[in-house]
Structure formats: C-alpha cells, structure tokens
Amino acid sequence: MTLDIDTWIQVAAFVGGGLAMGFGAIGAAIGEGFTASEANLAISRTPKISGDIFKNMLVGQAIAESAAIFALVVAMILLFTDFSGQSILMVSVLLAAGLSMGFGAIGSGIGSGFPAGEACVGMSRQPAMSGQLTTNMLIGSAVCQTPSIFALVISFILLFSDFSGLPIAPTWAAILGTGFAVGLAAIGSGLGGGLVAQTSCEGMARQPTSASTVTNIMLLAQAVTQTPAIYGILIAFILLFKGFTPTASLPAAMALLAAGLCMGFGAIGPGIGIGNTGRSAVRWIARNKESTADLTRIMLVGQAVCESTAIYSLVVALVLIFVI
Amino acid sequence: MAIEGTHLVQAAAFLGAGLSMGLGAIGPGVGEGLVGSKACEAIGKNPGEAGLLTRTMLVGQAVSESTGIYALVIALLLLFVV
C-alpha cells in the first residue's frame, strides 16, 4: 500500500485537531469545576446574595472557557480546511499547530478558575466589595489567558503561513519544536498567574482597605509569572523565522526539536514556582500592608531565583539552535 | 536516506540534552517557588526578622537549585563532550 502526500497531510490535520481539542479541554474543565465548587461554598455561607455570586461564577467561568474555545477554533480549522496539494512539510506544521494550542490551553484554563472561585468566596465574605472583586477577577483572569493567546497566535501563524519554499529537512523538526516550545511553556505561566490572582481576590475581600495595593502587586507578580511563557514564544519565533540551511543530517534536525522541547518543559516549573511565590506575597501584603516594601522585595528576589532554571533552559535551547 | 550509527548517536545526544535540561528545570522551579512562598508568608507574620528570613530563603533555594544545575551540566556534557 502506498500513501501519497495529500493522505499524510490529511492524517496530520485530523490527528492535530484531535490533540488540540483533547489537551485543550483539560484545563478549562478543571478551572471551571474549581470555580463552581467555591461558588457553592460561598452561596452556602451567604445565601442572601446567591444571585450576585451565581452571576460572578458564570462570568469567571466564561473567561476560563476562552482557552478551550481557542482550542476548538484551531481544531475546527484543522478539520475543515483543505490542505491538499502542499508539500510534505505541512504534516509537521499541522501537528505543531494542534500541539501548540492543545498544550497551551491547559495552564490558562486551570489558572483562570482560581481567581473566579476566590472572588465568589470573597463576595460571600464582604458583599459590599462585590463590584471591586469582579473587576479584580476580570483583570487577573485576563492576564492568565495571555499564555494561551501566545499559543493561539503561533497556531494561526503555522496554519496560515506559506511554508512551500522552505527546505523539508531540517525545517520539519524546527516547526514541531515551535509547537512544543510555546505550548508547554504556556502551562506553567497560565497556572502561576492564576495562583497570584486567587490570593489577590482573597486579600481584597479580607482587607478592603488594601484593595488598590493588592491589585498593583498582583499585576507586578503576574508580569514576572509570564516571563517563562515569553521565553517559550521567543524560541518559537526563532525556530519559525530563522530559516535553516537544507541538510539531510538527522542530528541537525534533532537539535532543533530538542531546543523546542527543552524550552517548553523548562518553563513549566519556573512558571508555577514564580506564581506560588507571588501568591503568598499578595496574600500577606493584604493582611499586613505596612510590610508591603519588604514583602515585594523578597517576592522579587524569590521569583528571580525560581526564574534561573527557565534561563538555563533558554540558554541550552539557544545553544542547540545557534551553536550546534 | 541511510542513517549512519554515529549520526543516530549524535541525534540522540542532542535530544537527550534538550530533555535533560527541560525536564530537569521543572522540579527546581516548583521547589524554589514553595520556598519563596513560605518566606513571604513568614515575613508577613514576622516582619522584624526580614533579614534572617531572606538569608534562609536564599540558602534553601540554592540547595533546591542544585538539581537544576546537575541537569544543566548533563545537558552541556551531552552537547559538547560526549
């Protein structure tokens, strides 16, 4: 049995679509489940404002859902676009588009659920703060979504760019690496950003007087949390646009694939760790506003140390791309 | 295309280097985050001891970092020595 190029491209499109939606559904479902469980807790505490809490739960869940909707869109495009008549390189392009969006939606989906749940609990604790809590939740969840948006951007670039003029080897490996780099790197940052936003909602409800400080420090901590995802998209752009000299050598191709895997996996841990540090800092700044300066300093020092392993991964990935 | 043994070994070394550093970075990242998180909590509870707590946090994180450095060393060995 011989299979022509169009058949392989169709196979890759369907497998990519399955991977995108399968992995992409994990995060949002967990995050929304967490939100709903916290909302139940909140309503049992303060049944009087159950309507407000219910509305807030739905708004928060809608944001967490967006990561999964991105995955659905990419999966639909993979299923219903006609990719026939293109080079065999499209096999790796379509797989990478699916992997990037599938992995990329996990962290943001889980992460966005945390602030939404905590905002519901906060409303039951301080009904007077409901409006501010919803606003803070929206800001925090929006930042959590950025890693999944990075993944969506890379998926769209992969799906709608013309790769016909490029050499098949080693570009196929670079493109697969792109998918892994941006997709896996988004997991840690999405999750970490959610941890920070969660305690900012908690702190705001406990100490309404420190609301503005808490929002500011949350944004600072979330910005640091996003850095591993930014390293991921940086490596993805380098792999996509550097342009590699044609070579049939297997080591040259594997080096590019390894660069993507290295940066992708390497960004997961630091993203979660940085988020965890920011989470405690924001929680205690809310309770102990006088120590804001001390806490911000130690948070940034702690986050910088967490960042180091992401930087090692970045260095190894760059060595794999440019030195080897 | 015939794949020679030396090429296969070289390709595996590169892939191994990427996986070593990538997977090796997960643990230290999460672990150092726990240390940083508890240090922030401790300073929140007892701001007077900020200096001592910062020192303890950094020493703890340095120890936690060591496995990340092992991963880096192995990655560099796979890339340049083996």
mmCIF file of C-alpha atoms in Angstrom:
data_model
loop_
_atom_site.group_PDB
_atom_site.id
_atom_site.type_symbol
_atom_site.label_atom_id
_atom_site.label_comp_id
_atom_site.label_asym_id
_atom_site.label_seq_id
_atom_site.Cartn_x
_atom_site.Cartn_y
_atom_site.Cartn_z
ATOM 1 C CA MET A 1 0.000 0.000 0.000
ATOM 2 C CA THR A 2 1.418 3.383 -0.929
ATOM 3 C CA LEU A 3 0.175 6.608 0.544
ATOM 4 C CA ASP A 4 0.563 9.912 -1.269
ATOM 5 C CA ILE A 5 1.480 13.230 0.318
ATOM 6 C CA ASP A 6 -2.117 14.507 0.450
ATOM 7 C CA THR A 7 -3.150 11.489 2.509
ATOM 8 C CA TRP A 8 -0.390 12.099 5.044
ATOM 9 C CA ILE A 9 -1.347 15.788 5.292
ATOM 10 C CA GLN A 10 -4.982 14.819 5.912
ATOM 11 C CA VAL A 11 -3.883 12.337 8.591
ATOM 12 C CA ALA A 12 -1.795 15.041 10.275
ATOM 13 C CA ALA A 13 -4.691 17.532 10.151
ATOM 14 C CA PHE A 14 -7.072 15.111 11.871
ATOM 15 C CA VAL A 15 -4.526 13.995 14.484
ATOM 16 C CA GLY A 16 -3.591 17.638 15.121
ATOM 17 C CA GLY A 17 -7.245 18.598 15.529
ATOM 18 C CA GLY A 18 -7.783 15.770 17.993
ATOM 19 C CA LEU A 19 -4.711 16.709 20.022
ATOM 20 C CA ALA A 20 -5.694 20.395 20.083
ATOM 21 C CA MET A 21 -9.179 19.801 21.436
ATOM 22 C CA GLY A 22 -8.286 16.821 23.634
ATOM 23 C CA PHE A 23 -5.475 18.505 25.534
ATOM 24 C CA GLY A 24 -7.207 21.885 25.273
ATOM 25 C CA ALA A 25 -10.253 20.630 27.164
ATOM 26 C CA ILE A 26 -8.286 19.578 30.268
ATOM 27 C CA GLY A 27 -7.519 22.980 31.737
ATOM 28 C CA ALA A 28 -10.780 24.868 31.308
ATOM 29 C CA ALA A 29 -12.788 21.977 32.745
ATOM 30 C CA ILE A 30 -10.643 21.773 35.895
ATOM 31 C CA GLY A 31 -10.637 25.545 36.354
ATOM 32 C CA GLU A 32 -14.382 25.904 35.908
ATOM 33 C CA GLY A 33 -15.025 22.995 38.242
ATOM 34 C CA PHE A 34 -12.962 24.715 40.916
ATOM 35 C CA THR A 35 -14.908 27.946 40.374
ATOM 36 C CA ALA A 36 -18.242 26.188 40.690
ATOM 37 C CA SER A 37 -17.184 24.334 43.846
ATOM 38 C CA GLU A 38 -16.085 27.579 45.504
ATOM 39 C CA ALA A 39 -19.306 29.272 44.369
ATOM 40 C CA ASN A 40 -21.325 26.559 46.098
ATOM 41 C CA LEU A 41 -19.333 27.105 49.258
ATOM 42 C CA ALA A 42 -19.903 30.843 49.008
ATOM 43 C CA ILE A 43 -23.662 30.524 48.478
ATOM 44 C CA SER A 44 -23.990 28.190 51.456
ATOM 45 C CA ARG A 45 -22.290 30.846 53.601
ATOM 46 C CA THR A 46 -24.318 33.828 52.376
ATOM 47 C CA PRO A 47 -27.450 32.614 50.598
ATOM 48 C CA LYS A 48 -28.834 36.193 50.550
ATOM 49 C CA ILE A 49 -26.587 37.281 47.647
ATOM 50 C CA SER A 50 -26.747 33.985 45.778
ATOM 51 C CA GLY A 51 -27.783 35.844 42.592
ATOM 52 C CA ASP A 52 -24.638 38.010 42.581
ATOM 53 C CA ILE A 53 -22.387 35.052 43.333
ATOM 54 C CA PHE A 54 -24.025 32.999 40.588
ATOM 55 C CA LYS A 55 -23.513 35.809 38.059
ATOM 56 C CA ASN A 56 -19.886 36.227 39.099
ATOM 57 C CA MET A 57 -19.338 32.466 38.797
ATOM 58 C CA LEU A 58 -20.676 32.471 35.230
ATOM 59 C CA VAL A 59 -18.543 35.466 34.201
ATOM 60 C CA GLY A 60 -15.430 33.867 35.704
ATOM 61 C CA GLN A 61 -16.155 30.524 34.057
ATOM 62 C CA ALA A 62 -16.679 32.244 30.702
ATOM 63 C CA ILE A 63 -13.142 33.645 30.868
ATOM 64 C CA ALA A 64 -11.691 30.254 31.826
ATOM 65 C CA GLU A 65 -13.635 28.767 28.927
ATOM 66 C CA SER A 66 -11.951 31.049 26.381
ATOM 67 C CA ALA A 67 -8.777 28.915 26.393
ATOM 68 C CA ALA A 68 -10.845 25.857 25.424
ATOM 69 C CA ILE A 69 -12.685 27.888 22.768
ATOM 70 C CA PHE A 70 -9.343 28.840 21.203
ATOM 71 C CA ALA A 71 -8.555 25.111 21.032
ATOM 72 C CA LEU A 72 -11.966 24.420 19.492
ATOM 73 C CA VAL A 73 -11.380 27.062 16.813
ATOM 74 C CA VAL A 74 -7.960 25.622 15.919
ATOM 75 C CA ALA A 75 -9.393 22.083 15.871
ATOM 76 C CA MET A 76 -12.257 23.197 13.558
ATOM 77 C CA ILE A 77 -9.808 24.894 11.195
ATOM 78 C CA LEU A 78 -7.699 21.720 11.123
ATOM 79 C CA LEU A 79 -10.738 19.554 10.415
ATOM 80 C CA PHE A 80 -12.402 21.611 7.703
ATOM 81 C CA THR A 81 -9.631 23.342 5.771
ATOM 82 C CA ASP A 82 -8.440 21.792 2.543
ATOM 83 C CA PHE A 83 -4.652 21.478 2.798
ATOM 84 C CA SER A 84 -4.202 19.277 -0.272
ATOM 85 C CA GLY A 85 -1.554 19.984 -2.887
ATOM 86 C CA GLN A 86 1.060 21.277 -0.438
ATOM 87 C CA SER A 87 4.494 19.990 0.468
ATOM 88 C CA ILE A 88 5.020 17.135 2.945
ATOM 89 C CA LEU A 89 6.231 19.814 5.405
ATOM 90 C CA MET A 90 2.549 20.503 6.129
ATOM 91 C CA VAL A 91 2.436 17.242 8.127
ATOM 92 C CA SER A 92 4.641 18.721 10.812
ATOM 93 C CA VAL A 93 3.034 22.180 10.503
ATOM 94 C CA LEU A 94 -0.453 20.806 11.220
ATOM 95 C CA LEU A 95 0.716 18.573 14.070
ATOM 96 C CA ALA A 96 2.603 21.507 15.604
ATOM 97 C CA ALA A 97 -0.454 23.791 15.317
ATOM 98 C CA GLY A 98 -2.528 21.223 17.215
ATOM 99 C CA LEU A 99 0.119 20.536 19.874
ATOM 100 C CA SER A 100 0.766 24.223 20.453
ATOM 101 C CA MET A 101 -2.885 25.095 21.068
ATOM 102 C CA GLY A 102 -3.686 21.885 22.945
ATOM 103 C CA PHE A 103 -0.878 22.214 25.494
ATOM 104 C CA GLY A 104 -1.226 25.997 25.514
ATOM 105 C CA ALA A 105 -4.804 25.900 26.775
ATOM 106 C CA ILE A 106 -4.102 23.710 29.834
ATOM 107 C CA GLY A 107 -2.444 26.226 32.151
ATOM 108 C CA SER A 108 -4.639 29.214 31.324
ATOM 109 C CA GLY A 109 -7.822 27.214 31.778
ATOM 110 C CA ILE A 110 -6.848 25.939 35.231
ATOM 111 C CA GLY A 111 -5.333 29.277 36.250
ATOM 112 C CA SER A 112 -8.356 31.404 35.337
ATOM 113 C CA GLY A 113 -10.567 29.233 37.504
ATOM 114 C CA PHE A 114 -8.698 30.158 40.709
ATOM 115 C CA PRO A 115 -9.447 33.921 40.851
ATOM 116 C CA ALA A 116 -13.041 33.280 39.757
ATOM 117 C CA GLY A 117 -13.632 30.826 42.612
ATOM 118 C CA GLU A 118 -11.935 33.007 45.180
ATOM 119 C CA ALA A 119 -13.922 36.065 44.032
ATOM 120 C CA CYS A 120 -17.153 34.127 44.743
ATOM 121 C CA VAL A 121 -15.923 33.236 48.246
ATOM 122 C CA GLY A 122 -14.832 36.840 48.740
ATOM 123 C CA MET A 123 -18.300 38.120 47.824
ATOM 124 C CA SER A 124 -19.863 35.916 50.458
ATOM 125 C CA ARG A 125 -17.407 37.314 52.993
ATOM 126 C CA GLN A 126 -17.733 41.004 52.023
ATOM 127 C CA PRO A 127 -20.859 41.553 49.918
ATOM 128 C CA ALA A 128 -20.040 45.287 49.820
ATOM 129 C CA MET A 129 -16.861 44.555 47.813
ATOM 130 C CA SER A 130 -18.696 42.597 45.083
ATOM 131 C CA GLY A 131 -18.086 45.109 42.289
ATOM 132 C CA GLN A 132 -14.385 45.543 43.010
ATOM 133 C CA LEU A 133 -13.930 41.795 43.377
ATOM 134 C CA THR A 134 -15.457 41.161 39.967
ATOM 135 C CA THR A 135 -13.209 43.820 38.392
ATOM 136 C CA ASN A 136 -10.106 42.399 40.069
ATOM 137 C CA MET A 137 -11.099 38.886 38.999
ATOM 138 C CA LEU A 138 -11.508 40.056 35.395
ATOM 139 C CA ILE A 139 -8.072 41.718 35.353
ATOM 140 C CA GLY A 140 -6.387 38.705 36.968
ATOM 141 C CA SER A 141 -8.082 36.157 34.710
ATOM 142 C CA ALA A 142 -7.321 38.202 31.611
ATOM 143 C CA VAL A 143 -3.602 38.112 32.427
ATOM 144 C CA CYS A 144 -3.892 34.333 32.976
ATOM 145 C CA GLN A 145 -5.163 33.983 29.420
ATOM 146 C CA THR A 146 -2.094 35.572 27.798
ATOM 147 C CA PRO A 147 -0.084 32.306 27.564
ATOM 148 C CA SER A 148 -2.971 30.621 25.744
ATOM 149 C CA ILE A 149 -3.181 33.640 23.428
ATOM 150 C CA PHE A 150 0.543 33.214 22.664
ATOM 151 C CA ALA A 151 -0.231 29.598 21.733
ATOM 152 C CA LEU A 152 -3.182 30.698 19.586
ATOM 153 C CA VAL A 153 -1.018 33.254 17.746
ATOM 154 C CA ILE A 154 1.638 30.615 16.970
ATOM 155 C CA SER A 155 -1.067 28.154 15.832
ATOM 156 C CA PHE A 156 -2.550 30.730 13.469
ATOM 157 C CA ILE A 157 0.885 31.663 12.099
ATOM 158 C CA LEU A 158 1.509 27.962 11.456
ATOM 159 C CA LEU A 159 -1.893 27.417 9.841
ATOM 160 C CA PHE A 160 -1.923 30.459 7.596
ATOM 161 C CA SER A 161 1.737 30.885 6.551
ATOM 162 C CA ASP A 162 3.189 29.606 3.325
ATOM 163 C CA PHE A 163 5.909 27.041 4.010
ATOM 164 C CA SER A 164 6.236 25.789 0.434
ATOM 165 C CA GLY A 165 9.621 27.370 -0.316
ATOM 166 C CA LEU A 166 11.379 26.041 2.767
ATOM 167 C CA PRO A 167 13.696 23.007 2.814
ATOM 168 C CA ILE A 168 11.883 19.990 4.263
ATOM 169 C CA ALA A 169 14.844 18.907 6.408
ATOM 170 C CA PRO A 170 15.545 20.309 8.986
ATOM 171 C CA THR A 171 12.520 22.677 8.896
ATOM 172 C CA TRP A 172 10.110 19.876 9.871
ATOM 173 C CA ALA A 173 11.887 19.479 13.206
ATOM 174 C CA ALA A 174 12.073 23.234 13.820
ATOM 175 C CA ILE A 175 8.312 23.528 13.262
ATOM 176 C CA LEU A 176 7.491 20.636 15.596
ATOM 177 C CA GLY A 177 9.817 22.267 18.137
ATOM 178 C CA THR A 178 7.864 25.519 17.764
ATOM 179 C CA GLY A 179 4.661 23.778 18.802
ATOM 180 C CA PHE A 180 6.256 22.190 21.871
ATOM 181 C CA ALA A 181 8.079 25.383 22.923
ATOM 182 C CA VAL A 182 5.084 27.699 23.013
ATOM 183 C CA GLY A 183 2.519 25.079 24.072
ATOM 184 C CA LEU A 184 4.360 23.534 27.006
ATOM 185 C CA ALA A 185 5.783 26.882 28.169
ATOM 186 C CA ALA A 186 2.243 28.228 28.479
ATOM 187 C CA ILE A 187 1.280 25.607 31.091
ATOM 188 C CA GLY A 188 3.385 26.963 33.961
ATOM 189 C CA SER A 189 2.722 30.642 33.348
ATOM 190 C CA GLY A 190 -1.026 30.184 32.999
ATOM 191 C CA LEU A 191 -1.234 28.195 36.212
ATOM 192 C CA GLY A 192 1.113 30.529 38.105
ATOM 193 C CA GLY A 193 -0.760 33.655 37.047
ATOM 194 C CA GLY A 194 -3.944 32.103 38.420
ATOM 195 C CA LEU A 195 -2.344 31.396 41.806
ATOM 196 C CA VAL A 196 -1.388 35.072 42.161
ATOM 197 C CA ALA A 197 -4.832 36.334 41.110
ATOM 198 C CA GLN A 198 -6.514 33.923 43.516
ATOM 199 C CA THR A 199 -4.969 35.397 46.657
ATOM 200 C CA SER A 200 -5.472 38.932 45.420
ATOM 201 C CA CYS A 201 -9.231 38.289 45.380
ATOM 202 C CA GLU A 202 -8.967 36.677 48.808
ATOM 203 C CA GLY A 203 -6.935 39.577 50.207
ATOM 204 C CA MET A 204 -9.280 42.183 48.798
ATOM 205 C CA ALA A 205 -12.266 40.553 50.484
ATOM 206 C CA ARG A 206 -10.488 40.207 53.836
ATOM 207 C CA GLN A 207 -8.946 43.679 53.872
ATOM 208 C CA PRO A 208 -10.950 46.068 51.671
ATOM 209 C CA THR A 209 -8.620 48.927 52.684
ATOM 210 C CA SER A 210 -5.620 47.355 50.924
ATOM 211 C CA ALA A 211 -7.548 46.749 47.679
ATOM 212 C CA SER A 212 -5.511 49.020 45.387
ATOM 213 C CA THR A 213 -2.141 47.873 46.760
ATOM 214 C CA VAL A 214 -3.198 44.268 46.284
ATOM 215 C CA THR A 215 -4.221 44.816 42.647
ATOM 216 C CA ASN A 216 -0.925 46.581 41.873
ATOM 217 C CA ILE A 217 1.262 43.892 43.436
ATOM 218 C CA MET A 218 -0.854 41.212 41.732
ATOM 219 C CA LEU A 219 -0.115 42.770 38.337
ATOM 220 C CA LEU A 220 3.612 43.018 39.158
ATOM 221 C CA ALA A 221 3.747 39.366 40.264
ATOM 222 C CA GLN A 222 1.714 38.202 37.264
ATOM 223 C CA ALA A 223 4.031 40.081 34.908
ATOM 224 C CA VAL A 224 7.004 38.157 36.329
ATOM 225 C CA THR A 225 4.967 34.942 36.081
ATOM 226 C CA GLN A 226 4.511 35.471 32.351
ATOM 227 C CA THR A 227 8.263 35.573 31.620
ATOM 228 C CA PRO A 228 8.700 31.780 31.117
ATOM 229 C CA ALA A 229 5.868 31.839 28.545
ATOM 230 C CA ILE A 230 7.598 34.758 26.835
ATOM 231 C CA TYR A 231 10.837 32.740 26.624
ATOM 232 C CA GLY A 232 8.731 29.982 25.032
ATOM 233 C CA ILE A 233 7.262 32.253 22.358
ATOM 234 C CA LEU A 234 10.716 33.775 21.775
ATOM 235 C CA ILE A 235 12.216 30.355 20.994
ATOM 236 C CA ALA A 236 9.128 29.570 18.879
ATOM 237 C CA PHE A 237 9.632 32.706 16.769
ATOM 238 C CA ILE A 238 13.346 31.956 16.326
ATOM 239 C CA LEU A 239 12.553 28.391 15.203
ATOM 240 C CA LEU A 240 9.844 29.616 12.819
ATOM 241 C CA PHE A 241 11.603 32.507 11.169
ATOM 242 C CA LYS A 242 15.348 31.887 11.380
ATOM 243 C CA GLY A 243 15.497 29.914 8.134
ATOM 244 C CA PHE A 244 17.750 26.859 8.202
ATOM 245 C CA THR A 245 20.164 25.668 5.522
ATOM 246 C CA PRO A 246 18.915 22.476 3.863
ATOM 247 C CA THR A 247 20.578 19.385 5.312
ATOM 248 C CA ALA A 248 19.570 15.759 5.434
ATOM 249 C CA SER A 249 21.524 15.210 8.649
ATOM 250 C CA LEU A 250 19.494 13.738 11.492
ATOM 251 C CA PRO A 251 21.480 15.420 14.316
ATOM 252 C CA ALA A 252 20.788 18.908 12.890
ATOM 253 C CA ALA A 253 17.042 18.215 12.848
ATOM 254 C CA MET A 254 17.017 16.672 16.333
ATOM 255 C CA ALA A 255 18.882 19.664 17.772
ATOM 256 C CA LEU A 256 16.025 21.960 16.673
ATOM 257 C CA LEU A 257 13.321 19.639 18.013
ATOM 258 C CA ALA A 258 15.278 19.324 21.276
ATOM 259 C CA ALA A 259 15.510 23.125 21.560
ATOM 260 C CA GLY A 260 11.718 23.355 21.473
ATOM 261 C CA LEU A 261 11.228 20.536 23.984
ATOM 262 C CA CYS A 262 13.904 21.960 26.283
ATOM 263 C CA MET A 263 12.347 25.438 26.417
ATOM 264 C CA GLY A 264 8.808 24.079 26.654
ATOM 265 C CA PHE A 265 9.360 21.682 29.559
ATOM 266 C CA GLY A 266 11.882 24.016 31.194
ATOM 267 C CA ALA A 267 9.323 26.810 31.523
ATOM 268 C CA ILE A 268 6.663 24.734 33.341
ATOM 269 C CA GLY A 269 8.306 24.541 36.769
ATOM 270 C CA PRO A 270 9.516 28.145 36.995
ATOM 271 C CA GLY A 271 6.084 29.417 35.918
ATOM 272 C CA ILE A 272 4.370 27.501 38.737
ATOM 273 C CA GLY A 273 7.074 28.419 41.260
ATOM 274 C CA ILE A 274 7.028 32.129 40.465
ATOM 275 C CA GLY A 275 3.255 32.101 40.740
ATOM 276 C CA ASN A 276 3.382 30.349 44.097
ATOM 277 C CA THR A 277 5.808 32.925 45.492
ATOM 278 C CA GLY A 278 3.652 35.781 44.212
ATOM 279 C CA ARG A 279 0.600 34.079 45.680
ATOM 280 C CA SER A 280 1.906 34.203 49.260
ATOM 281 C CA ALA A 281 3.337 37.693 48.853
ATOM 282 C CA VAL A 282 -0.022 39.083 47.700
ATOM 283 C CA ARG A 283 -1.880 37.235 50.462
ATOM 284 C CA TRP A 284 0.341 38.690 53.178
ATOM 285 C CA ILE A 285 0.504 42.179 51.698
ATOM 286 C CA ALA A 286 -3.282 42.251 52.047
ATOM 287 C CA ARG A 287 -3.106 41.236 55.701
ATOM 288 C CA ASN A 288 -0.021 43.258 56.623
ATOM 289 C CA LYS A 289 0.006 46.378 54.473
ATOM 290 C CA GLU A 290 2.828 48.030 56.441
ATOM 291 C CA SER A 291 5.291 45.384 55.226
ATOM 292 C CA THR A 292 4.465 45.910 51.533
ATOM 293 C CA ALA A 293 8.005 47.067 50.707
ATOM 294 C CA ASP A 294 9.715 44.157 52.489
ATOM 295 C CA LEU A 295 7.308 41.626 51.010
ATOM 296 C CA THR A 296 7.622 42.989 47.466
ATOM 297 C CA ARG A 297 11.406 42.862 47.735
ATOM 298 C CA ILE A 298 11.538 39.283 48.983
ATOM 299 C CA MET A 299 8.908 38.249 46.437
ATOM 300 C CA LEU A 300 11.018 39.602 43.576
ATOM 301 C CA VAL A 301 14.222 38.001 44.944
ATOM 302 C CA GLY A 302 12.458 34.657 45.383
ATOM 303 C CA GLN A 303 10.931 34.876 41.909
ATOM 304 C CA ALA A 304 14.293 35.739 40.375
ATOM 305 C CA VAL A 305 15.803 32.563 41.846
ATOM 306 C CA CYS A 306 12.845 30.491 40.523
ATOM 307 C CA GLU A 307 13.429 32.063 37.122
ATOM 308 C CA SER A 308 17.001 30.749 36.966
ATOM 309 C CA THR A 309 16.136 27.259 35.721
ATOM 310 C CA ALA A 310 13.970 28.770 32.958
ATOM 311 C CA ILE A 311 17.007 30.819 31.950
ATOM 312 C CA TYR A 312 19.200 27.675 31.907
ATOM 313 C CA SER A 313 16.637 26.089 29.571
ATOM 314 C CA LEU A 314 16.630 29.194 27.390
ATOM 315 C CA VAL A 315 20.434 29.080 27.191
ATOM 316 C CA VAL A 316 20.505 25.374 26.309
ATOM 317 C CA ALA A 317 17.783 25.939 23.684
ATOM 318 C CA LEU A 318 19.732 28.829 22.142
ATOM 319 C CA VAL A 319 22.930 26.723 22.128
ATOM 320 C CA LEU A 320 21.012 23.925 20.373
ATOM 321 C CA ILE A 321 19.754 26.365 17.724
ATOM 322 C CA PHE A 322 22.766 28.594 17.109
ATOM 323 C CA VAL A 323 25.928 26.796 18.275
ATOM 324 C CA ILE A 324 25.432 23.140 17.395
ATOM 325 C CA MET B 1 18.387 8.124 3.169
ATOM 326 C CA ALA B 2 20.670 5.801 5.058
ATOM 327 C CA ILE B 3 21.156 6.790 8.674
ATOM 328 C CA GLU B 4 24.638 6.062 9.972
ATOM 329 C CA GLY B 5 25.193 4.903 13.530
ATOM 330 C CA THR B 6 27.286 7.921 14.519
ATOM 331 C CA HIS B 7 24.571 10.281 13.296
ATOM 332 C CA LEU B 8 21.939 8.431 15.267
ATOM 333 C CA VAL B 9 24.074 8.653 18.412
ATOM 334 C CA GLN B 10 24.699 12.359 17.859
ATOM 335 C CA ALA B 11 20.992 12.996 17.304
ATOM 336 C CA ALA B 12 20.146 11.112 20.500
ATOM 337 C CA ALA B 13 22.714 13.168 22.420
ATOM 338 C CA PHE B 14 21.095 16.428 21.280
ATOM 339 C CA LEU B 15 17.605 15.188 22.074
ATOM 340 C CA GLY B 16 18.825 13.934 25.438
ATOM 341 C CA ALA B 17 20.389 17.299 26.223
ATOM 342 C CA GLY B 18 17.127 19.104 25.500
ATOM 343 C CA LEU B 19 15.078 16.671 27.568
ATOM 344 C CA SER B 20 17.594 16.714 30.424
ATOM 345 C CA MET B 21 17.507 20.484 30.826
ATOM 346 C CA GLY B 22 13.816 20.799 30.034
ATOM 347 C CA LEU B 23 12.509 18.155 32.426
ATOM 348 C CA GLY B 24 15.262 18.919 34.950
ATOM 349 C CA ALA B 25 14.051 22.505 35.236
ATOM 350 C CA ILE B 26 10.554 21.554 36.411
ATOM 351 C CA GLY B 27 11.461 20.371 39.905
ATOM 352 C CA PRO B 28 13.728 23.239 40.967
ATOM 353 C CA GLY B 29 11.230 25.767 39.612
ATOM 354 C CA VAL B 30 8.359 24.350 41.646
ATOM 355 C CA GLY B 31 10.518 23.719 44.727
ATOM 356 C CA GLU B 32 12.055 27.177 44.821
ATOM 357 C CA GLY B 33 8.581 28.606 44.420
ATOM 358 C CA LEU B 34 7.462 26.782 47.585
ATOM 359 C CA VAL B 35 10.443 28.197 49.475
ATOM 360 C CA GLY B 36 9.755 31.718 48.208
ATOM 361 C CA SER B 37 6.083 31.350 49.043
ATOM 362 C CA LYS B 38 6.725 30.314 52.643
ATOM 363 C CA ALA B 39 9.371 33.030 53.061
ATOM 364 C CA CYS B 40 6.811 35.662 52.041
ATOM 365 C CA GLU B 41 4.327 34.168 54.498
ATOM 366 C CA ALA B 42 6.916 34.196 57.280
ATOM 367 C CA ILE B 43 7.865 37.833 56.662
ATOM 368 C CA GLY B 44 4.178 38.737 56.562
ATOM 369 C CA LYS B 45 3.746 37.203 60.008
ATOM 370 C CA ASN B 46 7.001 38.480 61.472
ATOM 371 C CA PRO B 47 8.365 41.475 59.522
ATOM 372 C CA GLY B 48 11.088 42.113 62.138
ATOM 373 C CA GLU B 49 13.063 39.080 61.003
ATOM 374 C CA ALA B 50 13.102 40.011 57.301
ATOM 375 C CA GLY B 51 16.913 39.826 57.011
ATOM 376 C CA LEU B 52 17.231 36.409 58.634
ATOM 377 C CA LEU B 53 14.300 35.050 56.611
ATOM 378 C CA THR B 54 15.695 36.328 53.321
ATOM 379 C CA ARG B 55 19.029 34.642 54.083
ATOM 380 C CA THR B 56 17.346 31.356 54.970
ATOM 381 C CA MET B 57 15.211 31.514 51.836
ATOM 382 C CA LEU B 58 18.207 32.064 49.586
ATOM 383 C CA VAL B 59 20.193 29.194 51.149
ATOM 384 C CA GLY B 60 17.190 26.880 50.825
ATOM 385 C CA GLN B 61 16.609 27.883 47.224
ATOM 386 C CA ALA B 62 20.294 27.431 46.418
ATOM 387 C CA VAL B 63 20.111 23.827 47.640
ATOM 388 C CA SER B 64 16.918 23.284 45.644
ATOM 389 C CA GLU B 65 18.644 24.800 42.605
ATOM 390 C CA SER B 66 21.358 22.130 42.672
ATOM 391 C CA THR B 67 19.352 19.552 40.724
ATOM 392 C CA GLY B 68 18.702 22.176 38.058
ATOM 393 C CA ILE B 69 22.447 22.724 37.819
ATOM 394 C CA TYR B 70 23.026 18.956 37.540
ATOM 395 C CA ALA B 71 20.577 18.954 34.613
ATOM 396 C CA LEU B 72 22.446 21.870 33.027
ATOM 397 C CA VAL B 73 25.797 20.106 33.474
ATOM 398 C CA ILE B 74 24.485 16.891 31.937
ATOM 399 C CA ALA B 75 22.963 18.854 29.049
ATOM 400 C CA LEU B 76 26.253 20.636 28.364
ATOM 401 C CA LEU B 77 28.191 17.348 28.640
ATOM 402 C CA LEU B 78 25.837 15.733 26.133
ATOM 403 C CA LEU B 79 26.190 18.703 23.784
ATOM 404 C CA PHE B 80 29.920 19.274 23.881
ATOM 405 C CA VAL B 81 31.796 16.362 25.464
ATOM 406 C CA VAL B 82 30.121 13.023 24.786
#
